[in-house]
XYZ file of C-alpha atoms in Angstrom:
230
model
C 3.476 -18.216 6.123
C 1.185 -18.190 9.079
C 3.158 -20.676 11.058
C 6.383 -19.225 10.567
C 6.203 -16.244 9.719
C 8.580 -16.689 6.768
C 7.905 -14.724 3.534
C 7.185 -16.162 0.671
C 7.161 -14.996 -3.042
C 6.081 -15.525 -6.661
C 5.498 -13.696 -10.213
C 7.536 -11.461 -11.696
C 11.021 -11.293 -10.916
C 12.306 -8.627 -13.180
C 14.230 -7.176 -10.166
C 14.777 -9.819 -7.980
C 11.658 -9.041 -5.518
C 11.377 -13.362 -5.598
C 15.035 -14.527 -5.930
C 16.254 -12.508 -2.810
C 13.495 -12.295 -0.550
C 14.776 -13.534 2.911
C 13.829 -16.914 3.386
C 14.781 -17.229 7.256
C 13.922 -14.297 8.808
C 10.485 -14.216 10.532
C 8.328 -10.734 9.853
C 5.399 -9.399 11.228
C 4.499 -7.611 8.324
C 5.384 -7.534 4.288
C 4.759 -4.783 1.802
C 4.975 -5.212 -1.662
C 5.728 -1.828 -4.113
C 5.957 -1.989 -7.885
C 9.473 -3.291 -8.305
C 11.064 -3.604 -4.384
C 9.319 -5.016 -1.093
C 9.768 -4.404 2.525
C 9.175 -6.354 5.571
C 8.926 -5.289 9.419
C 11.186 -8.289 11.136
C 9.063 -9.938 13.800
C 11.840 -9.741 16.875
C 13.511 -6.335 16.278
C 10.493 -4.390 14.616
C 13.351 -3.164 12.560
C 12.799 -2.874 8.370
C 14.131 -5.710 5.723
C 13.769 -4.816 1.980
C 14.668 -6.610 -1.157
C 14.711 -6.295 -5.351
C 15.322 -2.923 -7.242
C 17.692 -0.111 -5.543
C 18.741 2.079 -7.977
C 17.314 4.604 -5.932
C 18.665 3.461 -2.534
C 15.387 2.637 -1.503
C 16.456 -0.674 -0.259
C 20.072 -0.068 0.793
C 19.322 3.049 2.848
C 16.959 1.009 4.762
C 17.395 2.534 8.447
C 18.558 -0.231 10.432
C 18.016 0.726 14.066
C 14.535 2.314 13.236
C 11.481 0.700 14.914
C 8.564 0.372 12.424
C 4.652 -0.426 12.883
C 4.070 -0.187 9.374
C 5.326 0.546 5.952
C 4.497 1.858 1.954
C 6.841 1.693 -1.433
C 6.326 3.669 -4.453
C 8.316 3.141 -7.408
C 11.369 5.382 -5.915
C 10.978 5.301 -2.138
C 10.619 3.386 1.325
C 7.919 5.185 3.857
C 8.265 3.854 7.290
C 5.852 5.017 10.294
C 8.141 4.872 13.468
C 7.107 2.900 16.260
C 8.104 4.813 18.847
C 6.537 8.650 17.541
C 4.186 7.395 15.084
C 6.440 9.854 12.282
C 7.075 9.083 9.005
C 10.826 8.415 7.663
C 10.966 7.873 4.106
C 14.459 6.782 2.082
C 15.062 6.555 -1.824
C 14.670 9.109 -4.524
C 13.843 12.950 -4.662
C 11.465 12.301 -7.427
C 8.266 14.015 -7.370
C 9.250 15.899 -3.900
C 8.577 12.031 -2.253
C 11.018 12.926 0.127
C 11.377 16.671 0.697
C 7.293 16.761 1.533
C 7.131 14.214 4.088
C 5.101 15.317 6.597
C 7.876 15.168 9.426
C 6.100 15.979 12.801
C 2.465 14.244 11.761
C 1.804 11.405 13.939
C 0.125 8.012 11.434
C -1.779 5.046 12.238
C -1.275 3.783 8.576
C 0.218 4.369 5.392
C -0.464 3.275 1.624
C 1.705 4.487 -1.674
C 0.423 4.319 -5.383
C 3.245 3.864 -7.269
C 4.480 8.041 -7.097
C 2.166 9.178 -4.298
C 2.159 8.331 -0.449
C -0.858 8.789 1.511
C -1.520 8.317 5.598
C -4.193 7.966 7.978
C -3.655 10.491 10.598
C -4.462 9.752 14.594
C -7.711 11.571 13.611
C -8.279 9.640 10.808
C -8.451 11.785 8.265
C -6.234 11.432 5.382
C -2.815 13.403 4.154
C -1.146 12.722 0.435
C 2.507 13.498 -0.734
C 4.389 13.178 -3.772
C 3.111 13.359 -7.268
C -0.377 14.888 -7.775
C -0.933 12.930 -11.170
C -4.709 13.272 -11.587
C -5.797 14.866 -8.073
C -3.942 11.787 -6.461
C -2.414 14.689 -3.730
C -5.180 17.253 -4.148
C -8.377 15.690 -4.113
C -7.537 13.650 -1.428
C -10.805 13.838 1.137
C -9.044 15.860 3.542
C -11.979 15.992 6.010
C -13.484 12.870 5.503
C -12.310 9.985 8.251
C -11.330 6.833 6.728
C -10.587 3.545 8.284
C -8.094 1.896 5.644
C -6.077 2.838 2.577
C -4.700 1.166 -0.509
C -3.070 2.479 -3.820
C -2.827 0.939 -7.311
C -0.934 2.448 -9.839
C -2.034 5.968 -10.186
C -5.295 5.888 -7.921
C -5.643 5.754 -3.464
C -8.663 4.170 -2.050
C -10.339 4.388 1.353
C -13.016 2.813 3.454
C -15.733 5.757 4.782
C -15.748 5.219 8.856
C -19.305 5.773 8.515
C -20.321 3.278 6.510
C -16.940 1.473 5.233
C -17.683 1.897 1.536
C -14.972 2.483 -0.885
C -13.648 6.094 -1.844
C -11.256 6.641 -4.309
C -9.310 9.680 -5.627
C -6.510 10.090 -8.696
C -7.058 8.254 -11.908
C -10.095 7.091 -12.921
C -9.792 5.648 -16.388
C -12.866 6.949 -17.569
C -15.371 5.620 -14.799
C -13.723 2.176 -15.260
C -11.836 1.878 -11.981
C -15.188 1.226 -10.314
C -16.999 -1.007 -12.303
C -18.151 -3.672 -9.972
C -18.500 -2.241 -7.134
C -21.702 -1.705 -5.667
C -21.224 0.463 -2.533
C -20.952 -2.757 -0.587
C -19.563 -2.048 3.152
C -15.773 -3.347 3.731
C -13.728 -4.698 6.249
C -10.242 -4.981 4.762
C -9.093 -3.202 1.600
C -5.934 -4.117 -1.090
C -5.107 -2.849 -4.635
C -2.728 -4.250 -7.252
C -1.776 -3.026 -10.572
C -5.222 -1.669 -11.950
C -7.770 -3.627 -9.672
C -8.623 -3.470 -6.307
C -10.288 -5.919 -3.476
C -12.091 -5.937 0.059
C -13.532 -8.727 2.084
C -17.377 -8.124 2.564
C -18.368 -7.038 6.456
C -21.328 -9.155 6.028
C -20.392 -12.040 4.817
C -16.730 -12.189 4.928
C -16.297 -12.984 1.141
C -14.127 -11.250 -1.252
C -15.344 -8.389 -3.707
C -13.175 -7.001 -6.456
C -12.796 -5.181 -8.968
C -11.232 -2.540 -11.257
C -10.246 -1.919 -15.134
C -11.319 -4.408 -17.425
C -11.947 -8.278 -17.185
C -8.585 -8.791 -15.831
C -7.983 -12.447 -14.176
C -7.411 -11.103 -11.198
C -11.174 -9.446 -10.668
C -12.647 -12.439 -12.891
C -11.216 -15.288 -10.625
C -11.472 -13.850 -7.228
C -13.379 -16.571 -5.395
C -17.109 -16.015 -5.033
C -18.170 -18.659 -1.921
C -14.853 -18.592 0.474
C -15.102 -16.461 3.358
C -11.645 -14.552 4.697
C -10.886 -13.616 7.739
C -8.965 -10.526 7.486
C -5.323 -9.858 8.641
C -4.945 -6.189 9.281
């Protein structure tokens, strides 16, 4: 909530990501993964998260650790220290999500599909972990500078510095994954399940789209104009 700062959640609640989110505790961030979320608290900088933990991914949270942002697969927590600009993650070994963690790479942001991670380093150019399901790790444009990332469920996406159009590497559902977009510059990107949305740099409104006529690309409002948060 932009006056408080309080989270607040709806949908699915098949692990408890609604029932216990915090409903008292200011945070300066949120980040939602496919079955646990995270939030950086607003006076400590420290990490909050809530829902599944069968992989410790919420219960190992570091509590002293300083964050400035954070990512959640569908095993793990990836936190990029405030302090170093590192990356701590906590959860599961799956998919080497842990042991491959680029220790002594400084980030300015991070995104997570739901088994890969992937950060902007201070050059921004672009470094992927985890599981390489479709090129998701090893067609990842290591040379090309990006000024955003966001992950659906198999597939990353970035915005080109040059030009802030969309590039995306991992699955791509036969050409699907892109139908709709039309190369139109970005400010701000975000992905959910199977579809994925910017705000417009010209005219502030909201583009979207990904697999299928799914509600979510159908409904996105056409006229509003967003200003974006990150």
């Amino acid at each position: 909530k932009q006056a408080s700062s309080l989270v607040l959640c709806w949908g699915n609640d098949g692990y408890s990501q609604v029932k216990s989110a915090p409903v008292d505790v200011p945070f300066s961030a949120v980040a939602a993964g496919p079955t646990h979320n995270c939030g950086i608290k607003k006076e400590s900088s420290t990490a909050l998260c809530w829902g599944r933990d069968v992989y410790k991914q919420v219960s190992d949270t570091p509590t002293a650790t300083k964050f400035s942002a954070l990512a959640l697969t569908w095993h793990t927590t990836c936190g990029i220290k405030k302090d170093s600009g590192t990356v701590v993650c906590w959860g599961s070994h799956h998919y080497s999500l842990l042991s491959n963690v680029p220790a002594d790479t400084p980030f300015l942001a991070l995104a997570a599909t739901w088994h890969t991670n992937c950060g902007l380093r201070k050059d921004d150019t672009v470094l992927c972990w985890g599981r390489d399901y479709l090129g998701a790790v090893s067609n990842a444009p290591a040379a090309m500078p990006l000024t955003a990332l966001a992950g659906d469920r198999y597939r990353m996406c970035g915005l080109t510095k040059d030009s802030g159009t969309v590039l995306c590497w991992g699955f791509d559902n036969s050409g699907k994954n892109k139908e709709g977009y039309d190369n139109t510059p970005l400010s701000v990107l975000a992905a959910g399940y199977t579809h994925t949305c910017g705000i417009k740099k010209a005219n502030r409104r909201v583009l979207c789209w990904g697999s299928g006529a799914t509600i979510e690309v159908s409904n996105a409002p056409a006229t509003e104009t967003f200003a974006p948060s990150r």
